[in-house]
Structure formats: structure tokens, C-alpha cells
Coordinates of C-alpha atoms in Angstrom, one line a residue:
M227 CA -123.7 63.2 126.6
P228 CA -126.6 62.7 129.1
F229 CA -129.8 60.9 128.5
G230 CA -132.6 63.1 127.2
H231 CA -130.3 65.4 125.2
H232 CA -132.4 65.2 122.1
R233 CA -135.5 66.6 123.8
F234 CA -133.6 69.6 125.1
V235 CA -132.6 70.7 121.6
R236 CA -135.8 69.8 119.7
R237 CA -137.4 72.8 118.0
I238 CA -134.0 74.6 117.8
R239 CA -133.7 73.3 114.2
T240 CA -129.9 72.8 113.9
A241 CA -130.6 70.6 110.9
V242 CA -129.8 73.5 108.6
A243 CA -126.7 75.7 108.6
A244 CA -127.1 78.8 110.7
V245 CA -128.1 81.9 108.7
V246 CA -128.1 85.5 109.5
P247 CA -131.7 86.9 109.1
A248 CA -132.1 89.4 106.3
A249 CA -132.6 93.0 107.4
A250 CA -136.2 93.9 107.9
L251 CA -137.6 95.6 104.8
A252 CA -140.6 97.9 104.7
V253 CA -143.9 96.3 103.6
A254 CA -145.2 97.9 100.5
G255 CA -148.7 98.4 102.0
P256 CA -151.3 97.0 104.3
V257 CA -151.4 93.2 104.5
L258 CA -154.5 91.5 105.9
G259 CA -155.2 94.5 108.1
T260 CA -151.7 95.2 109.3
T261 CA -149.3 98.0 108.6
P262 CA -145.5 98.2 108.5
A263 CA -145.6 99.8 111.9
D264 CA -147.4 96.7 113.4
A265 CA -144.5 94.3 113.1
A266 CA -140.9 94.4 111.8
V267 CA -140.8 91.2 109.7
T268 CA -137.7 89.1 109.7
C269 CA -138.1 85.5 108.6
R270 CA -136.3 82.3 107.5
V271 CA -137.8 79.5 105.4
T272 CA -136.8 75.9 105.1
Y273 CA -138.3 74.1 102.1
T274 CA -138.0 70.3 101.6
S275 CA -139.8 68.1 99.1
T276 CA -140.1 64.5 98.0
Q277 CA -141.0 63.8 94.4
W278 CA -142.0 60.9 92.2
G279 CA -142.3 60.2 88.5
T280 CA -140.0 60.3 85.5
G281 CA -140.3 63.4 83.3
S282 CA -143.4 64.4 85.2
G283 CA -145.1 63.4 88.3
G284 CA -146.1 64.6 91.8
F285 CA -144.4 65.8 94.9
T286 CA -145.1 66.6 98.6
A287 CA -143.5 69.7 100.0
A288 CA -143.0 70.9 103.6
V289 CA -142.4 74.6 104.4
D290 CA -141.1 75.7 107.8
V291 CA -141.4 79.5 108.3
K292 CA -139.4 80.9 111.2
N293 CA -140.3 84.3 112.6
S294 CA -137.1 85.9 113.9
G295 CA -138.6 89.4 114.1
D296 CA -141.4 91.0 116.0
P297 CA -144.5 89.0 116.8
L298 CA -146.8 88.6 113.7
P299 CA -150.5 89.1 114.3
D300 CA -151.2 87.6 110.9
W301 CA -149.1 86.3 108.0
T302 CA -149.1 85.6 104.3
L303 CA -146.4 83.6 102.6
T304 CA -145.7 84.0 98.9
F305 CA -143.2 82.4 96.5
T306 CA -142.8 81.7 92.8
F307 CA -142.4 78.2 91.2
P308 CA -139.3 78.3 88.9
S309 CA -140.7 75.6 86.6
S310 CA -144.2 74.2 85.7
Q311 CA -145.2 73.1 89.2
R312 CA -148.8 73.3 90.4
V313 CA -150.2 73.1 93.9
S314 CA -153.0 70.4 94.0
Q315 CA -153.8 70.2 97.7
G316 CA -152.4 72.0 100.7
W317 CA -152.8 72.0 104.5
S318 CA -152.2 74.3 107.5
A319 CA -152.8 77.4 105.3
R320 CA -155.3 78.7 102.7
W321 CA -153.5 78.0 99.5
S322 CA -154.0 79.6 96.1
Q323 CA -151.9 79.9 92.9
S324 CA -152.0 82.4 90.0
G325 CA -149.6 81.4 87.2
A326 CA -146.4 80.5 88.9
R327 CA -147.1 82.7 92.0
V328 CA -148.2 80.8 95.1
T329 CA -149.9 82.3 98.1
A330 CA -150.4 80.7 101.5
R331 CA -152.5 82.6 104.0
S332 CA -152.7 81.8 107.7
E333 CA -155.5 79.9 109.4
S334 CA -157.2 81.2 112.5
W335 CA -155.5 78.6 114.6
N336 CA -151.9 79.3 113.5
R337 CA -151.7 83.0 114.1
P338 CA -150.4 85.1 115.7
V339 CA -146.8 83.9 115.5
A340 CA -144.6 84.9 118.4
S341 CA -141.1 86.2 118.0
G342 CA -138.9 83.2 117.6
G343 CA -141.9 81.0 116.7
S344 CA -142.4 78.9 113.7
V345 CA -145.3 77.6 111.5
Q346 CA -145.1 74.4 109.5
I347 CA -147.3 74.2 106.4
G348 CA -147.2 71.9 103.3
F349 CA -148.8 70.9 100.1
N350 CA -149.0 68.2 97.4
G351 CA -148.2 69.3 93.8
T352 CA -147.5 68.2 90.3
W353 CA -144.5 68.9 88.1
T354 CA -143.4 68.5 84.5
G355 CA -139.9 68.6 83.1
S356 CA -138.2 69.4 86.4
N357 CA -139.0 70.3 90.0
P358 CA -136.4 72.9 91.3
P359 CA -137.2 74.5 94.7
P360 CA -138.6 78.1 95.0
T361 CA -136.1 80.6 96.3
D362 CA -138.0 83.9 96.6
F363 CA -140.1 83.3 99.8
A364 CA -141.6 86.3 101.4
V365 CA -143.8 86.9 104.5
N366 CA -146.1 89.9 104.3
G367 CA -144.2 91.1 101.3
V368 CA -140.8 91.0 103.1
P369 CA -138.2 88.6 101.6
C370 CA -137.0 85.8 103.8
Q371 CA -133.7 84.0 104.2
V372 CA -133.9 80.5 102.6
A373 CA -132.1 77.7 104.5
G374 CA -131.8 74.0 103.7
A375 CA -133.6 74.0 100.4
S376 CA -133.3 70.4 99.4
P377 CA -135.6 68.8 96.7
S378 CA -135.3 65.1 96.5
P379 CA -133.2 63.6 93.7
S380 CA -134.9 63.2 90.3
P381 CA -136.1 59.7 90.0
S382 CA -134.1 57.3 87.8
P383 CA -133.9 53.6 87.3
S384 CA -130.8 53.5 89.5
P385 CA -131.6 52.0 93.0
S386 CA -129.2 54.4 94.7
P387 CA -129.0 58.1 94.1
S388 CA -125.6 59.5 93.8
P389 CA -124.2 61.4 96.8
S390 CA -124.3 64.6 94.8
A391 CA -128.0 64.2 94.3
S392 CA -128.8 64.8 98.0
P393 CA -127.6 67.2 100.6
S394 CA -124.6 66.1 102.7
A395 CA -125.5 64.8 106.1
S396 CA -125.2 67.4 108.8
P397 CA -122.5 67.0 111.4
D398 CA -124.8 69.0 113.8
V399 CA -126.2 66.3 116.0
P400 CA -128.5 66.0 117.8
V401 CA -131.0 68.1 115.8
D402 CA -134.6 69.1 116.4
N403 CA -136.1 67.0 113.5
P404 CA -133.8 64.3 112.1
F405 CA -135.7 64.3 108.8
A406 CA -135.6 68.0 108.1
G407 CA -133.3 69.3 105.3
V408 CA -131.8 65.9 104.4
T409 CA -132.8 63.0 102.2
G410 CA -133.4 59.4 103.4
Y411 CA -131.6 56.2 102.7
V412 CA -132.7 54.2 99.6
D413 CA -132.5 50.5 100.2
P414 CA -131.1 48.9 97.0
G415 CA -132.9 45.6 98.0
W416 CA -136.3 47.3 97.9
A417 CA -135.5 49.1 94.7
A418 CA -134.6 45.7 93.2
D419 CA -137.9 44.3 94.3
V420 CA -139.7 47.2 92.7
E421 CA -137.8 46.5 89.5
S422 CA -138.8 42.9 89.6
S423 CA -142.4 44.0 89.4
A424 CA -141.8 46.8 86.8
V425 CA -140.5 44.2 84.3
R426 CA -143.8 42.3 84.6
V427 CA -146.2 45.2 83.8
D428 CA -147.0 47.5 80.9
D429 CA -144.8 50.5 80.1
A430 CA -147.1 53.0 81.8
A431 CA -147.3 51.1 85.0
A432 CA -143.5 50.3 84.9
E433 CA -142.7 54.0 84.6
K434 CA -144.7 54.7 87.7
M435 CA -143.0 51.9 89.6
R436 CA -139.5 53.0 88.6
G437 CA -140.3 56.5 89.7
L438 CA -140.6 55.1 93.2
K439 CA -137.2 53.5 93.3
T440 CA -135.5 56.5 94.9
T441 CA -138.1 56.6 97.7
S442 CA -136.7 56.1 101.2
T443 CA -138.0 53.0 103.1
A444 CA -137.2 51.6 106.5
V445 CA -134.8 48.8 107.2
W446 CA -136.4 46.1 109.4
L447 CA -134.1 44.2 111.8
N448 CA -136.3 41.1 112.4
R449 CA -133.6 38.8 113.7
I450 CA -130.1 38.7 115.0
A451 CA -128.7 37.8 111.6
D452 CA -130.1 41.0 110.1
V453 CA -127.6 42.8 112.3
T454 CA -124.6 40.5 112.4
G455 CA -125.0 38.4 109.3
G456 CA -126.1 34.8 108.7
S457 CA -127.9 32.5 106.4
G458 CA -130.4 34.1 104.0
V459 CA -129.3 37.7 104.8
A460 CA -128.3 39.7 101.7
R461 CA -127.5 42.9 103.6
T462 CA -126.5 43.3 107.2
L463 CA -127.0 46.4 109.2
K464 CA -123.4 47.4 108.5
D465 CA -124.1 47.0 104.7
H466 CA -127.1 49.3 105.0
L467 CA -125.2 51.9 107.0
D468 CA -122.2 51.8 104.6
T469 CA -124.5 52.2 101.6
A470 CA -126.3 55.1 103.2
V471 CA -123.0 56.9 103.7
E472 CA -122.1 56.2 100.1
Q473 CA -125.4 57.7 98.9
G474 CA -124.9 60.8 101.0
A475 CA -128.1 60.1 102.8
G476 CA -128.9 62.3 105.8
Y477 CA -131.0 59.8 107.7
I478 CA -131.8 56.1 107.8
T479 CA -134.9 54.6 109.5
L480 CA -134.3 51.3 111.4
V481 CA -137.1 49.2 112.9
L482 CA -136.2 47.0 115.9
H483 CA -138.6 44.1 115.7
N484 CA -137.2 41.1 117.6
L485 CA -138.6 40.9 121.1
P486 CA -138.9 37.5 122.6
D487 CA -142.2 35.9 121.8
R488 CA -143.1 38.9 119.6
D489 CA -146.4 39.3 117.8
C490 CA -148.3 37.6 120.6
R491 CA -151.7 38.3 119.0
S492 CA -150.7 36.2 116.0
R493 CA -151.5 32.5 116.1
V494 CA -148.4 31.9 113.9
S495 CA -145.8 34.2 115.4
D496 CA -142.4 33.8 113.7
A497 CA -140.5 35.0 116.8
E498 CA -136.8 34.1 116.7
L499 CA -136.4 34.5 120.5
H500 CA -138.4 33.0 123.4
E501 CA -138.5 34.1 127.0
Q502 CA -138.3 30.5 128.3
D503 CA -135.1 30.0 126.3
N504 CA -133.1 32.9 127.7
G505 CA -134.6 35.1 125.0
L506 CA -134.4 38.4 126.8
H507 CA -130.7 38.0 127.5
R508 CA -130.1 37.2 123.9
Y509 CA -132.2 40.1 122.8
K510 CA -130.1 42.5 124.9
T511 CA -126.6 41.1 124.2
E512 CA -126.8 39.7 120.7
Y513 CA -129.3 42.1 119.2
V514 CA -129.6 45.5 120.9
D515 CA -125.9 45.7 122.0
A516 CA -124.8 44.7 118.5
I517 CA -127.0 47.4 116.9
A518 CA -125.7 50.1 119.3
A519 CA -122.1 49.1 118.7
L520 CA -122.5 49.6 115.0
L521 CA -124.3 52.9 115.3
A522 CA -121.6 54.2 117.6
E523 CA -118.9 53.7 114.9
P524 CA -117.3 57.0 114.0
E525 CA -117.9 56.6 110.2
Y526 CA -121.7 56.9 110.9
R527 CA -121.5 59.9 113.3
N528 CA -123.1 62.2 110.7
L529 CA -125.9 59.8 109.7
R530 CA -129.1 60.5 111.6
V531 CA -130.7 57.2 112.7
A532 CA -134.4 57.1 113.4
A533 CA -135.0 54.0 115.5
V534 CA -138.6 52.8 115.5
I535 CA -138.8 50.6 118.6
E536 CA -140.8 47.3 118.5
P537 CA -144.0 47.9 116.4
R538 CA -147.2 46.8 118.0
A539 CA -145.6 45.3 121.0
L540 CA -147.2 47.5 123.7
L541 CA -150.4 47.6 121.7
D542 CA -150.4 43.8 121.7
L543 CA -150.2 43.8 125.5
V544 CA -153.2 46.1 125.7
V545 CA -155.4 44.5 123.0
G546 CA -154.3 40.9 123.6
G547 CA -155.1 41.3 127.3
A548 CA -158.6 42.7 126.4
L549 CA -159.2 39.7 124.1
D550 CA -157.8 37.2 126.6
T551 CA -155.0 36.1 124.2
F552 CA -152.9 33.7 126.3
P553 CA -149.5 34.5 124.7
C554 CA -150.1 38.2 125.3
E555 CA -151.1 37.5 128.9
Q556 CA -147.9 35.5 129.3
A557 CA -145.8 38.4 127.8
A558 CA -147.5 40.8 130.1
A559 CA -147.0 38.6 133.2
S560 CA -143.3 38.0 132.5
G561 CA -142.6 41.6 131.6
V562 CA -140.4 40.6 128.7
Y563 CA -141.8 43.1 126.2
V564 CA -141.5 46.1 128.6
M565 CA -138.0 45.1 129.9
G566 CA -136.8 44.6 126.3
I567 CA -138.1 47.9 125.1
R568 CA -136.6 49.7 128.2
Y569 CA -133.2 48.2 127.5
A570 CA -133.4 49.2 123.8
L571 CA -134.2 52.8 124.8
D572 CA -131.5 52.9 127.5
T573 CA -128.9 51.6 125.1
L574 CA -129.7 53.7 122.0
A575 CA -130.8 57.0 123.6
P576 CA -127.3 58.1 124.7
L577 CA -126.0 57.9 121.1
P578 CA -126.0 61.5 119.7
N579 CA -127.0 60.5 116.2
V580 CA -129.9 58.2 117.2
Y581 CA -133.5 59.3 117.6
T582 CA -135.8 56.9 119.3
Y583 CA -139.5 56.6 118.3
L584 CA -141.5 54.2 120.5
D585 CA -144.4 52.5 118.7
A586 CA -147.8 53.9 119.9
G587 CA -150.4 51.9 117.9
S588 CA -152.8 53.2 115.4
A589 CA -156.3 54.6 115.3
G590 CA -157.6 51.3 113.9
W591 CA -156.8 49.3 117.1
A592 CA -156.0 51.9 119.8
G593 CA -158.6 54.5 119.0
W594 CA -161.2 53.2 121.3
E595 CA -161.3 55.1 124.6
S596 CA -160.4 52.1 126.8
N597 CA -157.5 51.0 124.5
F598 CA -156.3 54.6 124.0
T599 CA -156.1 55.3 127.7
A600 CA -154.5 52.0 128.5
L601 CA -151.9 52.3 125.8
A602 CA -151.0 55.9 126.7
A603 CA -150.5 54.7 130.3
L604 CA -148.3 51.8 129.2
V605 CA -146.1 53.9 127.0
T606 CA -145.7 56.4 129.8
E607 CA -144.9 53.6 132.4
T608 CA -142.4 52.0 130.0
A609 CA -140.5 55.2 129.2
R610 CA -140.6 56.6 132.7
A611 CA -138.6 53.7 134.1
T612 CA -135.7 54.2 131.6
S613 CA -132.5 55.9 132.6
G614 CA -133.5 59.0 130.7
G615 CA -137.1 59.0 131.9
L616 CA -139.8 60.7 129.8
A617 CA -137.4 63.3 128.5
G618 CA -135.2 60.5 127.0
L619 CA -137.7 59.6 124.3
D620 CA -137.6 61.5 121.0
G621 CA -141.0 60.6 119.8
I622 CA -143.7 58.0 119.0
A623 CA -144.5 56.1 115.8
T624 CA -148.1 55.4 114.7
N625 CA -149.8 53.3 112.0
V626 CA -146.7 51.2 111.5
G627 CA -147.6 48.4 109.0
D628 CA -151.3 49.5 109.2
Y629 CA -153.7 51.0 106.7
V630 CA -155.5 53.8 108.5
P631 CA -155.8 56.8 106.2
L632 CA -154.3 60.1 107.2
V633 CA -157.6 61.9 106.9
E634 CA -161.3 61.0 106.2
P635 CA -162.3 64.1 104.2
F636 CA -166.0 63.3 104.4
L637 CA -166.2 62.0 107.9
T638 CA -164.8 64.7 110.2
D639 CA -166.9 64.5 113.4
P640 CA -167.7 61.1 115.1
H641 CA -170.6 62.8 116.9
Q642 CA -172.3 64.0 113.7
T643 CA -175.8 62.5 113.4
V644 CA -177.6 60.9 110.5
M645 CA -181.3 60.6 111.1
G646 CA -180.6 61.1 114.8
Q647 CA -177.9 58.5 115.1
Q648 CA -174.2 59.5 115.8
L649 CA -171.5 58.2 113.4
L650 CA -170.0 56.4 116.3
L651 CA -172.9 53.9 116.2
S652 CA -172.2 52.8 112.7
R653 CA -171.0 49.3 111.9
F654 CA -167.6 50.5 110.6
I655 CA -166.7 53.2 113.1
D656 CA -167.9 51.0 115.9
W657 CA -167.6 53.5 118.8
N658 CA -164.0 54.4 117.9
P659 CA -163.9 58.3 117.9
H660 CA -160.6 58.6 116.1
L661 CA -161.7 58.6 112.5
H662 CA -158.3 58.9 110.9
E663 CA -154.6 58.5 111.7
R664 CA -153.5 62.2 111.8
D665 CA -156.2 62.9 114.4
Y666 CA -155.1 59.8 116.4
A667 CA -151.4 60.6 116.2
V668 CA -151.8 64.2 117.4
A669 CA -154.2 63.1 120.1
M670 CA -151.9 60.4 121.4
R671 CA -149.0 62.9 121.5
A672 CA -151.1 65.3 123.5
A673 CA -152.2 62.6 125.9
L674 CA -148.6 61.7 126.5
I675 CA -147.5 65.3 127.0
A676 CA -150.4 65.6 129.6
K677 CA -148.8 62.6 131.4
G678 CA -145.4 64.4 131.7
F679 CA -143.6 63.9 128.4
P680 CA -142.0 67.2 127.2
S681 CA -143.9 69.3 124.7
S682 CA -141.1 68.7 122.2
L683 CA -142.2 65.0 121.8
G684 CA -142.3 64.2 118.1
V685 CA -144.4 61.9 115.9
V686 CA -143.8 59.9 112.8
V687 CA -146.6 58.3 110.9
D688 CA -146.3 55.3 108.5
T689 CA -148.0 56.3 105.3
S690 CA -146.7 53.5 103.1
R691 CA -150.1 51.8 102.5
N692 CA -152.8 54.2 103.6
G693 CA -153.6 56.1 100.4
W694 CA -156.9 54.4 99.4
G695 CA -157.0 56.1 96.0
G696 CA -158.2 54.8 92.7
S697 CA -161.6 54.8 91.1
A698 CA -163.3 53.5 94.3
R699 CA -162.3 56.5 96.4
P700 CA -165.4 58.6 97.2
T701 CA -165.5 62.2 95.8
A702 CA -168.3 63.5 97.9
V703 CA -170.2 62.9 101.1
S704 CA -173.0 60.4 101.0
T705 CA -176.6 61.6 100.8
S706 CA -178.1 58.4 102.3
G707 CA -180.3 58.6 105.3
D708 CA -179.2 55.2 106.5
L709 CA -176.4 55.5 109.0
N710 CA -174.3 52.5 107.8
T711 CA -174.8 53.3 104.1
Y712 CA -173.9 57.0 104.8
V713 CA -170.6 56.0 106.5
D714 CA -169.7 53.3 103.9
E715 CA -170.3 55.6 101.0
S716 CA -168.4 58.5 102.6
R717 CA -165.3 56.7 103.9
V718 CA -162.0 56.4 102.0
D719 CA -160.9 53.5 104.2
R720 CA -162.4 50.6 102.3
R721 CA -161.5 47.8 104.7
P722 CA -164.4 45.6 105.9
S723 CA -163.4 46.4 109.5
R724 CA -161.1 48.8 111.3
A725 CA -159.4 45.6 112.8
A726 CA -158.5 44.3 109.3
E727 CA -154.7 44.4 109.0
C728 CA -153.4 41.8 106.6
N729 CA -152.7 42.4 102.8
Q730 CA -155.8 44.6 102.5
K731 CA -157.7 44.7 99.2
G732 CA -158.0 48.1 97.6
A733 CA -155.2 49.7 99.6
G734 CA -152.9 52.2 97.9
L735 CA -149.6 54.0 98.5
G736 CA -150.0 56.9 100.8
A737 CA -148.3 60.2 101.2
R738 CA -144.6 60.1 100.1
P739 CA -142.0 60.5 102.9
V740 CA -141.7 64.2 103.9
A741 CA -140.4 66.1 106.9
A742 CA -142.6 68.3 109.1
P743 CA -145.8 67.9 107.0
V744 CA -148.1 69.3 109.7
P745 CA -147.5 70.8 113.1
D746 CA -146.2 68.4 115.8
V747 CA -145.5 65.7 113.2
D748 CA -141.8 65.1 112.5
A749 CA -142.4 63.2 109.3
Y750 CA -144.5 60.9 107.2
L751 CA -142.4 57.8 106.5
W752 CA -142.7 54.6 104.5
I753 CA -141.9 52.3 107.5
K754 CA -143.6 49.2 106.2
R755 CA -142.0 48.5 102.8
P756 CA -144.8 48.6 100.2
G757 CA -145.0 45.3 98.4
E758 CA -144.0 43.1 101.3
S759 CA -146.6 40.5 102.4
D760 CA -148.1 40.8 105.8
G761 CA -148.5 37.0 106.0
A762 CA -149.4 34.0 104.0
G763 CA -153.0 33.9 102.8
G764 CA -155.0 31.0 101.5
P765 CA -156.2 29.1 99.9
L766 CA -152.8 27.5 99.7
L767 CA -149.4 28.2 101.3
P768 CA -146.3 28.4 99.1
E769 CA -145.0 25.0 98.1
G770 CA -142.8 23.4 100.7
S771 CA -143.9 25.6 103.5
D772 CA -144.3 24.0 106.9
R773 CA -146.0 27.2 108.3
L774 CA -149.6 27.6 109.3
A775 CA -151.7 30.4 107.8
D776 CA -152.6 33.4 110.0
Y777 CA -156.4 33.6 110.2
R778 CA -156.1 37.3 109.8
C779 CA -154.6 36.7 106.3
D780 CA -157.2 34.1 105.2
P781 CA -159.2 35.7 102.4
D782 CA -162.2 33.5 103.3
G783 CA -161.9 34.0 107.0
S784 CA -163.4 36.4 109.5
L785 CA -162.3 38.6 112.3
T786 CA -163.6 38.8 115.9
P787 CA -165.2 42.2 116.0
W788 CA -165.6 44.6 119.0
S789 CA -169.3 44.4 118.5
G790 CA -171.6 41.9 116.9
G791 CA -171.7 40.9 113.2
F792 CA -169.6 39.1 110.7
R793 CA -166.4 40.9 109.7
P794 CA -164.4 39.4 106.7
T795 CA -160.6 39.8 106.8
G796 CA -160.4 41.8 103.6
A797 CA -157.1 40.0 102.8
L798 CA -155.8 39.3 99.3
P799 CA -155.7 35.7 98.1
N800 CA -152.6 33.7 97.4
A801 CA -150.3 36.0 99.4
P802 CA -146.8 34.7 100.1
L803 CA -145.1 34.3 103.5
I804 CA -144.6 37.4 105.7
G805 CA -141.8 39.6 104.4
D806 CA -141.7 38.0 100.9
W807 CA -142.4 40.2 97.9
H808 CA -146.0 40.3 96.9
H809 CA -146.2 41.4 93.2
E810 CA -149.9 41.5 93.0
Q811 CA -150.1 43.7 96.1
F812 CA -147.5 46.1 94.8
V813 CA -149.4 46.5 91.5
M814 CA -152.5 47.3 93.5
L815 CA -150.8 49.8 95.8
V816 CA -149.4 51.7 92.8
D817 CA -152.8 51.7 91.0
N818 CA -154.6 53.0 94.1
A819 CA -151.9 55.5 95.3
Y820 CA -153.2 58.7 96.8
P821 CA -151.9 61.2 95.9
A822 CA -151.9 59.4 92.5
L823 CA -148.6 58.7 90.8

């Protein structure tokens, strides 16, 4: 199969079994100014959801509406909840609910819908008792075919849902969106870590934690032994893949994170490989080739693999160069990052069940115009020189391991003025016009498409730690006339600086993993595993450690800001080494989850 095959079939949506559209039915009367003569409605709906809680809780649902009839000048989607579910917040439509009946009316920007076109809408909700999917979807009063309805398995203390609890993996690969219509792999190791915290808290908190144990998280391949086995490795890549097949998971997210001299902006990089020690050759032959060989095994052919390629690597070249960071300047001069990434894309892209997502930074670091432009150019330059070219990349990943909230509900326009001063001039926003991650992700995608990437380019956003809920979350816009006070009282992101990135105080779990939450976004995912430390933070390192503390993780330290002023790190104290379980952080993330657990 040639390179770029994924891009040619995206938006075809072969993730669900083909269905024959229902015959068009007459609309009972006028709907939002239209008549039955205006459009013959024929539609298909794909509904997916991810839930949390035991006995009751919340869920996030994505609804894909396919118009297979005449063009629709306007649309209204209706359905009925079969249980006690309630819509609490929705997007990409005007949502309302009366009793069990739910109505979603089009926005001005997602109508009309062409023949063969689709709209993607979604909502957060609550449930009690059970959370079965709706089945009576209708557009403008006309019933739709329902394809791929697949609520996530009910939470239970078991770290692995039974295969019968999730839909079977689709043999139709490649597909448009690898996350649509199927459930993700649940890592038993992460579930065990969650349980280790649950036994240390009160019953109410423990119930919330255990309700998360069936949530899909990514598998990080940080060293060669994570792939092939070795000292200290509890589960190899093969172990994860085998368990995913046993679970009946439809997809697994893998993070390739082992470039030579990786994390060049860190003063205490724990890179396994080094360019001067033949690191690039080892990266290719012992790491990437070994991953590709496993993923090509026939027993995994129906398992969709989302491969997130080298988080922050290209961003580090851009930011590290701007800050005159010598290791990053070395990495840029040698080309080791770019060559390694190109090899990974060249090797993985031809596999029909693999979907490649190249890391493209976050609003917190790459939102500034100069960084944004430079990173978009570097992503394009890196992908263009691969065998598949720009069409060979399935998508980009943003906010990986970062804390930028999906939206800032009370800060929507960076050019808004307070007493004559634009929000851009405030201490926190600091001239960065991308106020939240969803805006940044969609803007970066558009910039890349403008540079020649196909319009089918997808996006995944890491929402594992960007919830910023809890009692400190603002509920209304500030009324202050002071610019900095106005921004600080209005923002949900409570970091001391947009550059703060290590074990952040006040953070919470973000949106639960869900496919197609908003247009142009393939999924929200938990890529960084919630509860894992970003790095050791003072005042003391763990006993017996010979490692240095990362200044970004020092709770008493400060960051170098883009503009003048003292910026504390915002890091939690007494954090363990990077990758180790951080119980106190996990408790905080659960307490501050948004949507709340």
C-alpha cells in the first residue's frame, strides 16, 4: 500500500459498518423556515461516548451526522435519552433538553450541509443508574439510520474491560478517524497505579478514582527496553498489544519518545541515546524498526494504532534556539531530531493500521506569532521530505503533557480592551494571541493546510491535565478595571505563567477521551498519563537518587519569562522522579477535574 493512503480515505468514515440510508420520510411541518419540498432528508448518525463514575457520573458524547440526501439549508437534530441522562454543556450546536427529549439546533457557521457532508457536534452530560445510547435520532423530524453506537463500558474496579464490553475492532483499515466507533486500550499498569491511590483516600474520593480505571491512556515508549524488554520493564510493547487484543480494544495510542539527546531544553535530560554515540543509528534499528516489526504482525492487523511522534521535539528546536539553549542548538545543527522523526514517519506510515500524529506544540509555548510561524514551517519541512510527503501524515498532536485549557470561557478575544489596553498586554497573556488550546490546535491545522497539507489533516489534543476545575475556577468574567487583575480573575488557567509546565498546582483532569468532539479534531485523548510526575521537585530528591533537579520543577524556583518580571514555576513540592507515580498530584487532579467527576 503506498504512502499517504490514510489521507486519501479520511472523511470517508469506514470506521462503522456500511448502512443503507433509510428512505426519506415526509417532514410533518415547517422546520426552521423550511418545508418538505425544500430538501429530501436522508441521514445517518454515529454516536460515541466515554463515561466515568460508578452508579452515577458524567460522560462526554460525540455525534456525527451524515447528510446523504439533498443539501440541507438548516438542520435540527433530536433524540431521546433512554435513561436518566442530562445534557450539562454542549458545543457546535444550540442544545436544549425537555424531559428526556434533547434538541440540537444548527449554528450559523455549520449550515447549510451539502449532500454527502457531515457535521460533528457533542456535549457533556450526567447519568444515574445506567447510560445506554439513544437510538431514535432524527434530522428535521426525519428518522436517521444509526451506525456504530458504542458507549464506553461501565466503570468497574477491574483494570481491563472484558472484550464483550466494547465493540470489536474493525477490520476496515485504514479509516477516516481511528478513534471513531471503537473503544481505546486500558493500560492495566495505569489502572493499578490509580488503585494504589484509591486505597489511600476516603470512600468518596476512592469511588471517583476507581471510576477512571477503564479510561484509555497512552503507552509511552521512552527507551528501547520498553519495546523489546529489559530491566525494570513490567510490560513490553508486545504485552500491551496482546492485552489490547484481549480487551477487544479498537485502538491503542503509542507515544514514540526516544530521540537521541531528547528534551534538549531540560537541564537534566534523561535521554537514553546520544548523537555522538551512534544514537541515531540505534534509534532507527533498535527502536523504530522494532516497533514497526511488532505492529506489522498479523495478530494486530485489526487494532488501530495512533502513533504520537516525539512530543516537544520540534518545538524544542524552535524555542531552544530562540532562548540560545546550547543542547537544542546542537540538535538543530546535527539534524538528529528531524532525521529521526522522518525515519519514524517513513517506517510507520506504510502500515495500514497505523495513524501518525506529529507533535505540534501547544498554545502555551508555540502560540506567540514568531514561534507559531517557525514551528509550522519546521513541521512542514520535516514532513515534506518524507517518502509520503505532506499527504503521508495523518495528523498533528497538541498540548501533549501540557496544561493549556481547551477553552477560556471568559477570555475570548485577545484584542479586547480593558481601560484602553488590549488583553495581549497583560502579564499572563504576554502577547500570545492564542488564549486556549482548541483555538491553537485548529489554527495550527489551518496554517499547515495553507502550506500544502491535505484538508483531511487531523488533530488530537491531550486533555489529561487541562481541566482546571474545583472551587478556584472562575464562574464569571471579572469586573476589575485593572488589566492584569481582570485577566487573572477571569482565566481558568491558574498557572503563574504560560511557560510553567512541571507538576502544576491547581491542575485538574480535563475532558475525557472522546472521538470527533468538534469539527476538524479527531479526538481528545489522555496522552500524558494523569498522576505521573513531570520531574523531581525539591526541596529534596528521592533517597538514593543521583539525579539533579530540573529547575522547572523546583517549587521555589523561577522561570525565564518572555517579558520582564518574576515568574514562579508553580510546581508542586516533593514530586518524585519523572514518570514515577505522584499520589498527591493525582488526588489534586481528581479534585479539580473539569468536567467534575
